[in-house]
Amino acid sequence: MKRASTLALAALSLAYGPAALRAQPHPAQTQAVAARLRDSALRSDRAFELVEQLTTRFGPRPAGSPAERAAADWIAATLLADGFSSVRIERFPLKVWTRRAESCKVIWPSEQPLAVTMLGGSPSTPPGGVEGEIVRFSSLEALAAAAPEILQGRIVFLDYVMPAMQSGLGYALATAGRSQGPGLARRGGALAFVMRSAGTARDREPHTGLTAYQGAWAPLPSFALSPEDAEQLARLLALGPTRIRLEGSAVIRDGHSQNVIAEIPGATAGREIVLLGAHLDSWDLGTGAQDDAAGVGVVVAAAQLLRDTGIRPRRTVRLVLFGAEEPSQPEAPGGLYGAHDYARRNASAAGDHVIASESDLGSGRIFGLDLPPAAASSGFASEAASLLLPLGILVDPELPPHGGADMLPMQAAGVPVFLLKQDASRYFDVHHSAADTLGTVSAADLRQNVAAWAALIWLVANSEATFR
Amino acid sequence: MKRASTLALAALSLAYGPAALRAQPHPAQTQAVAARLRDSALRSDRAFELVEQLTTRFGPRPAGSPAERAAADWIAATLLADGFSSVRIERFPLKVWTRRAESCKVIWPSEQPLAVTMLGGSPSTPPGGVEGEIVRFSSLEALAAAAPEILQGRIVFLDYVMPAMQSGLGYALATAGRSQGPGLARRGGALAFVMRSAGTARDREPHTGLTAYQGAWAPLPSFALSPEDAEQLARLLALGPTRIRLEGSAVIRDGHSQNVIAEIPGATAGREIVLLGAHLDSWDLGTGAQDDAAGVGVVVAAAQLLRDTGIRPRRTVRLVLFGAEEPSQPEAPGGLYGAHDYARRNASAAGDHVIASESDLGSGRIFGLDLPPAAASSGFASEAASLLLPLGILVDPELPPHGGADMLPMQAAGVPVFLLKQDASRYFDVHHSAADTLGTVSAADLRQNVAAWAALIWLVANSEATFR
């Protein structure tokens, strides 16, 4: 695929001259170039190659880890070598939570191990672990309504089953349990909190993720069972009282993470910024191939294709590869350390950001585009629709868009966002678990993603639409 | 499903009178009863319920463990309550290998964890583990041909990719690597042996299994990587020299395992034994739902259906649930402690065993029947063929049958075997790994298995065919 891609790009070069940046083409050419970018992307495996490099060279890239930093250095060097402008690394401090060891064992009615992982931010248990009888709830509401004496001295088991959905919407309820469950359990005097993983596969892999905090740590030792182990525990409970022992240890230290930024400077409206993002950090269990090396691969490959045209777009295209999207602390609830750092540094420049979006839902195919309400019925929307239809993407003007988690701080500052909606049916099978590795990434789906991003970003960057 | 099954059995009782055992029916009825057993089995979830009970109550059941013993006691009590005759537990001594802890980490070019498990019988590494540069071989032949200086002081990585096949045949080559690889690596002075798991999924679960022995232990610290981690290691090697650290600890102690035996006594040829088997032990990583709770569920449910007819078959039907099929030691190479114990105790009665077979390839649907050459073109074969065709099973007279691993010692003593051939396309996705749990078992496929076993065993037990 590498050879086909090189040939395609050579053809593009031939059509538009050598790769030195030239002035913006006539507006009538914009649509034609966007279509050509789209079709070139479908013949290139650059995104997959980037995902392979990131996940192989650096493995898991937890926020604040040496691996996350090495990955940032490497991708910055790549972008510099590719001829991007203003390539820079912006460092910021954070609290680094690091998992040491964890285990779970049924003690009664029979001894057997269960596959478990600590939620991010969980405090350690005492050495030797905590042991207690299980009290099970099938929803957060039932846990919230429980009398304290039912929880006192027990281990709370939140057994919410997350449905697989194309939109990924099932995740919202599961994360509500993950963030609020430990606090509700502690309120009643529970010893520990364990939940069925926020995941949709039926296997032995537990899924981690952030919870809510009281001070530096989560309020209780907090764990997630694999879906299969949660079902085993529920079956044991159906036979009678069940006791388990949970053990986990983790440390928190001060550290740093960083955002990597690179640009294609705009020709005639260079002050106006079109922002495309993804995040470099991952959870520690897998290699973060879906979350979010895939997103990094897609937006970097799309930006490379734009750069390869040798034509300067009207507006500046800015690529931001965020650090520390995943972990949460009291000073950054909901995670997004890197996004908050970017928003702080760009507080006075929010008005220069024309539109922004992030690729952060894995490698699943894109099936829809949400545009800001102001653009939904504009000429821009119909241009985008005709460009994206051949990729199987419908423009949906119904919903106010969500631009990806790392866009939330800039969105709060008034920056419009769009969303290329991906099929998340299988994303939560592996998300935040050890199963999030290269083997689950489809090169063909990545090509379709890059095609949509490259075409759409070209269109936006050469448009005069304001989206506000 | 329970209610439907009870109704079906009530109808069967009505047709044949109360459940007290009566004399053998007229031979002309044999085929009709067999067909009725087959159709009742398709409406019953007894086998699945047994698999659920075994895997939930006792979890993993390693040979010689308290869990294996508790499972044996429980199933013996169940068979006794069901009215089987001569229910007994036959205990035997064995060497019990127990895994303590294990880990694998890439040290160079970057630090990252790899998912690994020790092969059964592996000795411990020194505390802190062994660290060395990887030398990779894609086949056992290449490893066997390697000059010793290439292996000296290195860690041997056998990267054989096992294909998924309906017959399960890909496993044979993978086990050749597993059993001979460690010895070949040691011969060249390697520090340790690590292989790509003998498995067909592409996930993070490593697969354990037995290897060959020198004295009480395997010849070298021996490990298996998950398929995905083996691919990660191969990708790292493609970038340049790669060092890993392997750490593992295990102990060996003297212990006991046991076979559980139960019978339906034959009416007029009670000395003649039709043997059906499965094994109660499992590896320690999963709950052994496929290997071999599924087989136990199938043969016990089939025997229960026969017992429920209230009609005594001509010959004795003997159920043997073997202990300690999996582990291997110098005195029982290839494992099969329980099968060897049974063969020893029945050395003088081998001639009384008419035919024997084991269900030990998980819950996959049955697609064929292999009969002993003597029966292949007999009237028996055509009766069996017409009974099994509605289940989608073809009688294949081409191949000399393999009756299941636990039948090998009796087969060596001259006992004919048959094989109900199961679709193993997905069996080795989970076999010997933590993923071998109830969630992978199809209740519908188990019903088809029970239908075939019940009908065929009824036919054999009421036949006069000798199969020799």
Coordinates of C-alpha atoms in Angstrom, one line a residue, chain B:
Chain B
M1 CA -35.7 -24.5 28.8
K2 CA -35.8 -26.6 32.0
R3 CA -39.6 -26.8 31.8
A4 CA -39.6 -27.9 28.2
S5 CA -37.0 -30.5 29.0
T6 CA -39.0 -31.8 32.0
L7 CA -42.1 -32.1 29.8
A8 CA -40.2 -34.0 27.1
L9 CA -38.9 -36.5 29.7
A10 CA -42.4 -36.9 31.2
A11 CA -43.6 -37.8 27.7
L12 CA -40.7 -40.3 27.4
S13 CA -41.7 -41.8 30.8
L14 CA -45.3 -42.1 29.7
A15 CA -44.2 -43.9 26.5
Y16 CA -42.0 -46.4 28.4
G17 CA -43.7 -46.6 31.8
P18 CA -42.3 -45.6 35.2
A19 CA -38.6 -44.9 35.7
A20 CA -37.7 -48.2 37.5
L21 CA -35.4 -50.1 35.2
R22 CA -37.2 -52.7 33.0
A23 CA -35.9 -55.4 30.7
Q24 CA -34.4 -54.6 27.4
P25 CA -37.0 -53.8 24.7
H26 CA -37.4 -55.8 21.4
P27 CA -34.4 -54.9 19.1
A28 CA -36.8 -53.4 16.6
Q29 CA -37.6 -50.7 19.1
T30 CA -33.9 -49.7 19.5
Q31 CA -33.8 -47.3 16.5
A32 CA -37.1 -45.7 17.6
V33 CA -35.9 -45.1 21.2
A34 CA -32.6 -43.7 19.9
A35 CA -34.5 -41.3 17.7
R36 CA -36.7 -40.3 20.6
L37 CA -33.6 -39.7 22.8
R38 CA -32.0 -37.6 20.1
D39 CA -35.1 -35.4 19.8
S40 CA -35.6 -35.1 23.6
A41 CA -32.0 -33.9 23.9
L42 CA -32.6 -31.1 21.4
R43 CA -35.2 -29.7 23.8
S44 CA -33.1 -30.0 27.0
D45 CA -30.4 -27.6 28.4
R46 CA -29.2 -30.1 31.0
A47 CA -25.7 -30.1 29.6
F48 CA -25.4 -26.3 29.6
E49 CA -26.7 -26.3 33.2
L50 CA -24.1 -28.8 34.2
V51 CA -21.3 -26.7 32.5
E52 CA -22.7 -23.6 34.4
Q53 CA -22.7 -25.4 37.7
L54 CA -19.2 -26.9 37.3
T55 CA -17.5 -23.7 36.2
T56 CA -19.4 -21.4 38.7
R57 CA -19.2 -23.6 41.8
F58 CA -15.5 -24.6 41.4
G59 CA -13.9 -22.2 39.0
P60 CA -10.5 -23.5 37.6
R61 CA -10.0 -27.1 38.4
P62 CA -6.2 -27.8 38.1
A63 CA -5.2 -31.5 38.4
G64 CA -4.6 -32.3 42.1
S65 CA -6.3 -29.1 43.4
P66 CA -9.0 -28.9 46.1
A67 CA -11.3 -27.5 43.4
E68 CA -10.8 -30.6 41.2
R69 CA -11.6 -32.8 44.2
A70 CA -14.6 -30.8 45.2
A71 CA -16.0 -31.0 41.6
A72 CA -15.5 -34.7 41.6
D73 CA -17.3 -35.1 44.9
W74 CA -20.2 -33.0 43.7
I75 CA -20.6 -34.7 40.3
A76 CA -20.4 -38.2 42.1
A77 CA -23.2 -37.1 44.5
T78 CA -25.2 -35.8 41.5
L79 CA -24.9 -39.1 39.6
L80 CA -25.8 -41.1 42.7
A81 CA -28.9 -39.0 43.3
D82 CA -29.8 -39.5 39.6
G83 CA -30.0 -43.3 40.2
F84 CA -26.8 -44.4 38.4
S85 CA -25.3 -47.7 39.6
S86 CA -21.8 -48.4 40.9
V87 CA -21.0 -44.7 41.4
R88 CA -17.4 -44.6 42.7
I89 CA -14.4 -42.3 43.0
E90 CA -11.0 -43.9 42.2
R91 CA -8.1 -41.9 43.7
F92 CA -4.5 -41.9 42.4
P93 CA -1.3 -40.0 43.3
L94 CA 0.4 -37.4 41.1
K95 CA 2.9 -34.6 41.0
V96 CA 1.0 -31.3 41.3
W97 CA 2.6 -28.3 39.5
T98 CA 1.3 -24.9 40.7
R99 CA 1.8 -21.5 39.1
R100 CA 2.7 -18.7 41.5
A101 CA 3.5 -15.6 39.5
E102 CA 4.8 -14.6 36.1
S103 CA 5.6 -11.5 34.1
C104 CA 7.4 -10.4 30.9
K105 CA 8.7 -7.0 30.0
V106 CA 10.5 -5.6 27.0
I107 CA 13.7 -3.9 28.3
W108 CA 15.1 -2.6 25.0
P109 CA 14.3 -0.6 22.7
S110 CA 11.6 0.7 25.1
E111 CA 10.1 -0.6 28.4
Q112 CA 6.7 -2.2 27.9
P113 CA 4.9 -5.2 29.5
L114 CA 4.0 -8.3 27.4
A115 CA 1.2 -10.7 28.4
V116 CA 2.8 -14.1 29.2
T117 CA 2.1 -17.3 30.9
M118 CA 4.3 -20.2 32.0
L119 CA 3.9 -23.5 30.3
G120 CA 2.8 -26.3 32.7
G121 CA 5.9 -27.8 34.3
S122 CA 8.1 -24.8 33.8
P123 CA 10.7 -24.3 36.5
S124 CA 10.9 -21.0 38.2
T125 CA 13.4 -18.3 36.9
P126 CA 15.9 -17.0 39.4
P127 CA 14.3 -14.2 41.6
G128 CA 14.3 -11.0 39.5
G129 CA 13.9 -13.1 36.3
V130 CA 16.2 -13.8 33.3
E131 CA 17.0 -11.1 30.9
G132 CA 18.4 -11.6 27.4
E133 CA 18.3 -10.7 23.7
I134 CA 15.6 -12.4 21.7
V135 CA 16.5 -14.8 18.9
R136 CA 13.4 -15.6 16.8
F137 CA 12.5 -18.8 14.9
S138 CA 9.3 -19.1 12.8
S139 CA 9.4 -22.9 13.0
L140 CA 10.6 -25.8 15.1
E141 CA 12.7 -27.0 12.2
A142 CA 14.6 -23.7 12.1
L143 CA 15.2 -23.8 15.8
A144 CA 16.4 -27.4 15.5
A145 CA 18.8 -26.4 12.7
A146 CA 20.2 -23.4 14.6
A147 CA 24.0 -23.3 15.5
P148 CA 24.4 -23.4 19.3
E149 CA 26.3 -20.0 19.3
I150 CA 23.2 -18.3 18.1
L151 CA 21.2 -19.6 21.1
Q152 CA 23.9 -19.2 23.8
G153 CA 22.9 -16.7 26.4
R154 CA 19.8 -15.6 24.5
I155 CA 16.1 -16.1 24.9
V156 CA 14.6 -18.3 22.2
F157 CA 11.3 -17.0 20.7
L158 CA 9.4 -19.7 18.6
D159 CA 6.9 -17.7 16.5
Y160 CA 4.9 -20.4 14.9
V161 CA 1.4 -19.1 13.8
M162 CA -1.3 -21.7 14.4
P163 CA -4.0 -21.8 11.8
A164 CA -7.7 -22.1 12.8
M165 CA -9.1 -25.3 11.2
Q166 CA -12.4 -27.1 11.5
S167 CA -10.5 -30.3 12.3
G168 CA -8.3 -28.6 14.9
L169 CA -5.3 -30.0 13.1
G170 CA -3.2 -26.8 13.4
Y171 CA -2.8 -27.7 17.1
A172 CA -0.5 -30.7 16.3
L173 CA 2.3 -28.5 14.9
A174 CA 1.9 -26.0 17.7
T175 CA 2.2 -28.6 20.4
A176 CA 5.3 -30.0 18.7
G177 CA 6.9 -26.7 19.3
R178 CA 5.6 -26.5 22.8
S179 CA 6.9 -29.9 23.8
Q180 CA 10.2 -30.0 21.9
G181 CA 11.1 -26.2 21.8
P182 CA 12.3 -25.9 25.4
G183 CA 14.7 -28.9 25.1
L184 CA 16.1 -27.6 21.7
A185 CA 16.6 -24.2 23.2
R186 CA 18.4 -25.6 26.3
R187 CA 20.7 -27.7 24.1
G188 CA 22.0 -24.5 22.6
G189 CA 22.6 -22.8 25.9
A190 CA 19.5 -20.5 25.8
L191 CA 18.4 -18.7 29.0
A192 CA 14.7 -19.3 28.5
F193 CA 12.1 -20.3 25.9
V194 CA 9.1 -18.3 24.9
M195 CA 6.6 -19.2 22.2
R196 CA 3.7 -17.6 20.4
S197 CA 0.7 -19.3 22.1
A198 CA -0.8 -22.4 20.6
G199 CA -4.0 -20.5 20.0
T200 CA -6.0 -19.0 17.1
A201 CA -7.5 -15.8 18.5
R202 CA -5.8 -12.5 18.1
D203 CA -6.1 -11.1 21.7
R204 CA -4.0 -10.6 24.8
E205 CA -4.7 -14.0 26.4
P206 CA -1.7 -16.4 26.5
H207 CA -2.3 -20.1 26.3
T208 CA -0.6 -22.6 28.6
G209 CA -0.2 -26.4 28.2
L210 CA 2.2 -29.2 28.8
T211 CA 5.7 -29.5 27.5
A212 CA 8.3 -32.3 27.7
Y213 CA 10.3 -33.0 30.8
Q214 CA 13.8 -33.6 32.0
G215 CA 13.5 -35.0 35.5
A216 CA 10.7 -33.4 37.5
W217 CA 10.6 -30.1 35.5
A218 CA 10.6 -28.8 32.0
P219 CA 14.2 -28.3 30.7
L220 CA 14.1 -24.5 30.8
P221 CA 11.9 -21.7 32.1
S222 CA 9.2 -21.8 29.4
F223 CA 6.6 -19.3 28.6
A224 CA 3.9 -18.5 26.0
L225 CA 3.0 -15.0 24.8
S226 CA -0.5 -14.0 23.8
P227 CA -0.9 -13.9 20.0
E228 CA -1.1 -10.1 20.0
D229 CA 2.1 -9.9 22.2
A230 CA 3.9 -12.3 20.0
E231 CA 3.1 -10.0 17.1
Q232 CA 4.3 -7.0 19.1
L233 CA 7.6 -8.7 19.8
A234 CA 8.0 -9.6 16.1
R235 CA 7.4 -6.0 15.2
L236 CA 9.9 -4.8 17.7
L237 CA 12.5 -7.3 16.3
A238 CA 11.8 -5.8 12.9
L239 CA 13.0 -2.4 14.2
G240 CA 16.2 -3.9 15.7
P241 CA 17.7 -5.9 18.6
T242 CA 15.2 -6.5 21.4
R243 CA 15.8 -7.5 25.0
I244 CA 13.2 -8.9 27.3
R245 CA 13.0 -10.0 30.9
L246 CA 11.0 -13.0 31.9
E247 CA 10.1 -13.9 35.5
G248 CA 8.1 -16.8 36.7
S249 CA 7.7 -19.0 39.8
A250 CA 6.0 -22.3 40.4
V251 CA 6.2 -25.2 42.8
I252 CA 5.8 -29.0 42.6
R253 CA 4.3 -31.1 45.4
D254 CA 2.9 -34.6 45.8
G255 CA -0.9 -34.8 45.7
H256 CA -3.9 -36.9 44.5
S257 CA -6.5 -36.7 41.8
Q258 CA -9.4 -39.0 41.0
N259 CA -11.7 -40.5 38.4
V260 CA -15.4 -40.5 38.9
I261 CA -17.2 -43.6 37.5
A262 CA -21.0 -44.4 37.1
E263 CA -22.9 -47.0 35.2
I264 CA -26.2 -48.0 33.7
P265 CA -26.0 -51.8 34.1
G266 CA -26.7 -53.9 31.0
A267 CA -29.7 -56.1 30.9
T268 CA -28.5 -59.3 29.1
A269 CA -24.9 -58.5 28.3
G270 CA -23.9 -56.6 31.4
R271 CA -20.3 -57.7 31.2
E272 CA -19.9 -55.8 27.9
I273 CA -19.0 -52.2 28.5
V274 CA -19.7 -49.1 26.3
L275 CA -17.4 -46.4 27.7
L276 CA -18.1 -42.7 27.4
G277 CA -15.7 -40.2 28.9
A278 CA -14.7 -36.6 29.5
H279 CA -12.3 -35.0 32.0
L280 CA -13.0 -32.9 35.1
D281 CA -9.7 -31.2 35.5
S282 CA -8.8 -28.0 33.6
W283 CA -5.9 -25.7 33.3
D284 CA -5.6 -23.0 36.0
L285 CA -6.1 -19.8 33.9
G286 CA -9.8 -20.1 32.9
T287 CA -12.6 -22.1 34.3
G288 CA -12.2 -24.8 31.8
A289 CA -15.7 -24.4 30.3
Q290 CA -14.7 -25.6 26.9
D291 CA -11.9 -27.9 28.2
D292 CA -13.6 -29.9 29.4
A293 CA -16.7 -28.9 31.4
A294 CA -18.5 -29.0 28.0
G295 CA -17.5 -32.7 27.5
V296 CA -18.6 -33.5 31.1
G297 CA -21.9 -31.8 30.5
V298 CA -22.5 -33.6 27.2
V299 CA -21.7 -37.2 28.3
V300 CA -23.4 -36.8 31.7
A301 CA -26.6 -35.3 30.1
A302 CA -26.6 -38.0 27.5
A303 CA -26.3 -40.7 30.2
Q304 CA -29.0 -39.1 32.2
L305 CA -31.3 -39.2 29.2
L306 CA -30.6 -42.9 28.8
R307 CA -31.2 -43.5 32.5
D308 CA -34.5 -41.5 32.3
T309 CA -36.0 -43.9 29.7
G310 CA -36.3 -46.5 32.5
I311 CA -35.2 -49.1 30.0
R312 CA -32.1 -51.2 30.6
P313 CA -29.8 -51.3 27.6
R314 CA -28.4 -54.7 26.5
R315 CA -24.8 -53.7 27.4
T316 CA -23.5 -51.7 30.4
V317 CA -23.0 -48.0 29.7
R318 CA -20.1 -46.8 31.8
L319 CA -19.4 -43.1 32.3
V320 CA -15.8 -42.2 33.3
L321 CA -15.1 -38.6 34.3
F322 CA -11.3 -38.5 34.3
G323 CA -9.0 -36.5 36.7
A324 CA -5.7 -35.0 35.7
E325 CA -5.9 -35.2 32.0
E326 CA -3.9 -32.1 31.4
P327 CA -0.6 -32.2 33.4
S328 CA 2.4 -34.2 32.4
Q329 CA 5.4 -35.6 34.3
P330 CA 8.1 -38.1 33.5
E331 CA 6.0 -40.9 34.8
A332 CA 3.0 -39.9 32.7
P333 CA 4.4 -38.3 29.5
G334 CA 1.7 -36.6 27.6
G335 CA -0.5 -36.2 30.6
L336 CA -3.4 -38.5 31.1
Y337 CA -2.8 -39.5 34.7
G338 CA -6.4 -40.5 35.2
A339 CA -6.6 -42.4 31.9
H340 CA -3.5 -44.4 32.8
D341 CA -4.9 -45.2 36.3
Y342 CA -8.1 -46.4 34.7
A343 CA -6.2 -48.5 32.2
R344 CA -4.1 -50.1 35.0
R345 CA -7.2 -51.0 37.0
N346 CA -8.9 -52.4 33.9
A347 CA -5.9 -54.2 32.4
S348 CA -7.5 -57.6 32.5
A349 CA -10.9 -56.2 31.5
A350 CA -9.8 -54.6 28.2
G351 CA -11.6 -57.3 26.3
D352 CA -14.9 -56.5 27.9
H353 CA -14.8 -52.9 26.6
V354 CA -16.9 -53.0 23.4
I355 CA -16.1 -49.5 22.3
A356 CA -15.0 -46.2 23.9
S357 CA -15.0 -42.5 23.2
E358 CA -14.4 -39.2 24.9
S359 CA -16.0 -35.7 24.4
D360 CA -13.0 -33.4 24.7
L361 CA -13.1 -30.7 22.0
G362 CA -15.3 -28.1 23.6
S363 CA -18.9 -27.3 22.7
G364 CA -18.5 -27.0 19.0
R365 CA -21.2 -28.7 16.8
I366 CA -20.6 -32.3 15.7
F367 CA -20.2 -32.7 11.9
G368 CA -19.0 -36.3 11.5
L369 CA -18.7 -39.7 13.0
D370 CA -15.6 -41.9 12.6
L371 CA -16.2 -45.6 13.4
P372 CA -13.7 -48.4 13.8
P373 CA -12.7 -50.0 10.5
A374 CA -14.6 -53.2 11.4
A375 CA -17.9 -51.3 11.6
A376 CA -17.4 -48.8 8.9
S377 CA -19.4 -50.6 6.2
S378 CA -21.7 -52.6 8.6
G379 CA -25.4 -52.5 9.2
F380 CA -24.5 -50.6 12.4
A381 CA -22.9 -47.8 10.4
S382 CA -26.0 -47.3 8.3
E383 CA -28.3 -47.3 11.3
A384 CA -26.0 -44.7 12.9
A385 CA -25.9 -42.7 9.7
S386 CA -29.7 -42.5 9.5
L387 CA -30.0 -41.5 13.2
L388 CA -27.4 -38.8 12.9
L389 CA -28.1 -37.3 9.5
P390 CA -31.0 -35.1 10.9
L391 CA -28.4 -33.5 13.3
G392 CA -26.2 -32.6 10.3
I393 CA -23.7 -35.4 11.0
L394 CA -22.1 -37.5 8.3
V395 CA -20.6 -40.9 8.9
D396 CA -17.2 -40.9 7.5
P397 CA -15.6 -44.3 7.0
E398 CA -12.4 -43.0 5.5
L399 CA -10.3 -42.3 8.6
P400 CA -9.1 -44.6 11.5
P401 CA -10.7 -42.9 14.5
H402 CA -9.1 -41.1 17.4
G403 CA -11.3 -41.6 20.5
G404 CA -10.1 -38.7 22.6
A405 CA -6.9 -38.4 24.6
D406 CA -8.2 -40.2 27.7
M407 CA -9.0 -43.2 25.6
L408 CA -5.4 -43.7 24.4
P409 CA -4.3 -46.1 27.1
M410 CA -7.4 -48.3 26.6
Q411 CA -7.0 -48.0 22.8
A412 CA -3.4 -49.3 23.3
A413 CA -4.9 -52.3 25.1
G414 CA -7.0 -53.1 22.0
V415 CA -10.3 -51.3 22.8
P416 CA -12.0 -50.0 19.6
V417 CA -12.9 -46.3 19.7
F418 CA -15.2 -44.0 17.8
L419 CA -15.1 -40.2 17.4
L420 CA -18.0 -37.8 17.1
K421 CA -16.0 -35.1 15.2
Q422 CA -16.7 -31.5 16.4
D423 CA -16.1 -28.2 14.7
A424 CA -12.9 -26.9 16.3
S425 CA -12.7 -23.7 14.2
R426 CA -13.0 -21.5 17.3
Y427 CA -12.0 -24.0 20.1
F428 CA -8.4 -22.9 20.1
D429 CA -9.3 -19.3 20.4
V430 CA -9.8 -19.9 24.2
H431 CA -8.4 -23.4 24.9
H432 CA -5.8 -23.4 27.8
S433 CA -6.3 -19.7 28.3
A434 CA -8.1 -17.4 30.8
A435 CA -10.7 -16.9 28.0
D436 CA -11.9 -20.5 28.5
T437 CA -15.1 -19.5 30.4
L438 CA -18.8 -20.1 30.3
G439 CA -19.5 -17.1 28.0
T440 CA -17.9 -18.9 25.1
V441 CA -20.2 -22.0 25.4
S442 CA -23.2 -22.3 23.1
A443 CA -26.2 -24.0 24.7
A444 CA -27.6 -24.8 21.3
D445 CA -24.4 -26.5 20.1
L446 CA -24.4 -28.5 23.4
R447 CA -27.9 -29.7 22.7
Q448 CA -26.8 -31.0 19.3
N449 CA -23.8 -32.8 21.0
V450 CA -26.0 -34.5 23.6
A451 CA -28.5 -35.6 20.9
A452 CA -25.7 -37.3 19.0
W453 CA -24.1 -39.0 22.0
A454 CA -27.4 -40.1 23.5
A455 CA -28.7 -41.7 20.2
L456 CA -25.4 -43.3 19.3
I457 CA -24.6 -44.7 22.8
W458 CA -28.1 -46.2 22.9
L459 CA -27.6 -47.8 19.5
V460 CA -24.2 -49.2 20.5
A461 CA -25.4 -50.4 23.9
N462 CA -28.3 -52.3 22.3
S463 CA -26.3 -53.6 19.3
E464 CA -24.5 -57.0 19.0
A465 CA -21.8 -55.5 16.8
T466 CA -18.3 -56.1 18.2
F467 CA -16.2 -53.4 16.4
R468 CA -13.0 -55.4 16.5

